[in-house]
Amino acid sequence: MMNTKKFSLIIEQIVLDKKLSYMDAIVDYCDNNEMEIESAAKLVNTKIKESIKLEASDLNLLKEKVVKLPI
């Protein structure tokens, strides 16, 4: 049975190994494991949600711009 912690660790590893965005990593995982995107959405933790929000903001996919510190 998949839980939020296990799913998050898998997604983080995919991001590092394949150098994908978080959105792409989740889609890749779902494709390879025959999982519905809607099911994966329930397993996404806060850290990954924030990372996805930053990625979406960088791609101008959000109405409001997310303020982030320059690192």
PDB file of N, CA and C in Angstrom, residues 14-38:
ATOM      1  N   ILE A  14      13.050  10.170  -8.388  1.00  0.00           N
ATOM      2  CA  ILE A  14      12.876  10.302  -9.839  1.00  0.00           C
ATOM      3  C   ILE A  14      13.373  11.659 -10.305  1.00  0.00           C
ATOM      4  N   VAL A  15      13.058  12.706  -9.550  1.00  0.00           N
ATOM      5  CA  VAL A  15      13.507  14.061  -9.904  1.00  0.00           C
ATOM      6  C   VAL A  15      15.031  14.105  -9.951  1.00  0.00           C
ATOM      7  N   LEU A  16      15.680  13.501  -8.973  1.00  0.00           N
ATOM      8  CA  LEU A  16      17.144  13.511  -8.926  1.00  0.00           C
ATOM      9  C   LEU A  16      17.767  12.634 -10.013  1.00  0.00           C
ATOM     10  N   ASP A  17      17.249  11.430 -10.176  1.00  0.00           N
ATOM     11  CA  ASP A  17      17.841  10.472 -11.109  1.00  0.00           C
ATOM     12  C   ASP A  17      17.636  10.864 -12.570  1.00  0.00           C
ATOM     13  N   LYS A  18      16.414  11.248 -12.906  1.00  0.00           N
ATOM     14  CA  LYS A  18      16.093  11.535 -14.305  1.00  0.00           C
ATOM     15  C   LYS A  18      16.150  13.012 -14.650  1.00  0.00           C
ATOM     16  N   LYS A  19      16.418  13.838 -13.638  1.00  0.00           N
ATOM     17  CA  LYS A  19      16.495  15.292 -13.827  1.00  0.00           C
ATOM     18  C   LYS A  19      15.213  15.837 -14.470  1.00  0.00           C
ATOM     19  N   LEU A  20      14.077  15.413 -13.914  1.00  0.00           N
ATOM     20  CA  LEU A  20      12.769  15.859 -14.379  1.00  0.00           C
ATOM     21  C   LEU A  20      12.212  16.885 -13.409  1.00  0.00           C
ATOM     22  N   SER A  21      11.225  17.645 -13.876  1.00  0.00           N
ATOM     23  CA  SER A  21      10.493  18.513 -12.967  1.00  0.00           C
ATOM     24  C   SER A  21       9.594  17.638 -12.099  1.00  0.00           C
ATOM     25  N   TYR A  22       9.075  18.211 -11.036  1.00  0.00           N
ATOM     26  CA  TYR A  22       8.193  17.434 -10.157  1.00  0.00           C
ATOM     27  C   TYR A  22       6.930  17.003 -10.886  1.00  0.00           C
ATOM     28  N   MET A  23       6.378  17.886 -11.690  1.00  0.00           N
ATOM     29  CA  MET A  23       5.180  17.530 -12.460  1.00  0.00           C
ATOM     30  C   MET A  23       5.466  16.358 -13.387  1.00  0.00           C
ATOM     31  N   ASP A  24       6.576  16.430 -14.096  1.00  0.00           N
ATOM     32  CA  ASP A  24       6.944  15.359 -15.021  1.00  0.00           C
ATOM     33  C   ASP A  24       7.271  14.063 -14.287  1.00  0.00           C
ATOM     34  N   ALA A  25       7.881  14.171 -13.122  1.00  0.00           N
ATOM     35  CA  ALA A  25       8.222  12.981 -12.338  1.00  0.00           C
ATOM     36  C   ALA A  25       6.958  12.244 -11.889  1.00  0.00           C
ATOM     37  N   ILE A  26       5.947  12.989 -11.488  1.00  0.00           N
ATOM     38  CA  ILE A  26       4.695  12.364 -11.066  1.00  0.00           C
ATOM     39  C   ILE A  26       4.012  11.688 -12.251  1.00  0.00           C
ATOM     40  N   VAL A  27       3.988  12.368 -13.389  1.00  0.00           N
ATOM     41  CA  VAL A  27       3.388  11.778 -14.589  1.00  0.00           C
ATOM     42  C   VAL A  27       4.165  10.536 -15.011  1.00  0.00           C
ATOM     43  N   ASP A  28       5.487  10.613 -14.966  1.00  0.00           N
ATOM     44  CA  ASP A  28       6.335   9.471 -15.321  1.00  0.00           C
ATOM     45  C   ASP A  28       6.047   8.281 -14.395  1.00  0.00           C
ATOM     46  N   TYR A  29       5.972   8.536 -13.116  1.00  0.00           N
ATOM     47  CA  TYR A  29       5.685   7.466 -12.161  1.00  0.00           C
ATOM     48  C   TYR A  29       4.319   6.840 -12.448  1.00  0.00           C
ATOM     49  N   CYS A  30       3.330   7.678 -12.680  1.00  0.00           N
ATOM     50  CA  CYS A  30       1.976   7.175 -12.945  1.00  0.00           C
ATOM     51  C   CYS A  30       1.936   6.336 -14.225  1.00  0.00           C
ATOM     52  N   ASP A  31       2.616   6.786 -15.260  1.00  0.00           N
ATOM     53  CA  ASP A  31       2.662   6.030 -16.516  1.00  0.00           C
ATOM     54  C   ASP A  31       3.325   4.667 -16.329  1.00  0.00           C
ATOM     55  N   ASN A  32       4.440   4.653 -15.632  1.00  0.00           N
ATOM     56  CA  ASN A  32       5.198   3.407 -15.452  1.00  0.00           C
ATOM     57  C   ASN A  32       4.531   2.423 -14.495  1.00  0.00           C
ATOM     58  N   ASN A  33       3.659   2.918 -13.621  1.00  0.00           N
ATOM     59  CA  ASN A  33       3.045   2.054 -12.612  1.00  0.00           C
ATOM     60  C   ASN A  33       1.539   1.938 -12.766  1.00  0.00           C
ATOM     61  N   GLU A  34       1.033   2.347 -13.925  1.00  0.00           N
ATOM     62  CA  GLU A  34      -0.390   2.262 -14.224  1.00  0.00           C
ATOM     63  C   GLU A  34      -1.249   2.821 -13.087  1.00  0.00           C
ATOM     64  N   MET A  35      -0.887   4.031 -12.671  1.00  0.00           N
ATOM     65  CA  MET A  35      -1.597   4.711 -11.593  1.00  0.00           C
ATOM     66  C   MET A  35      -2.297   5.933 -12.165  1.00  0.00           C
ATOM     67  N   GLU A  36      -3.498   6.212 -11.710  1.00  0.00           N
ATOM     68  CA  GLU A  36      -4.234   7.393 -12.150  1.00  0.00           C
ATOM     69  C   GLU A  36      -3.608   8.641 -11.531  1.00  0.00           C
ATOM     70  N   ILE A  37      -3.546   9.708 -12.311  1.00  0.00           N
ATOM     71  CA  ILE A  37      -3.013  10.983 -11.812  1.00  0.00           C
ATOM     72  C   ILE A  37      -3.812  11.445 -10.590  1.00  0.00           C
ATOM     73  N   GLU A  38      -5.112  11.228 -10.620  1.00  0.00           N
ATOM     74  CA  GLU A  38      -5.971  11.641  -9.509  1.00  0.00           C
ATOM     75  C   GLU A  38      -5.600  10.918  -8.220  1.00  0.00           C
TER      76      GLU A  38
END
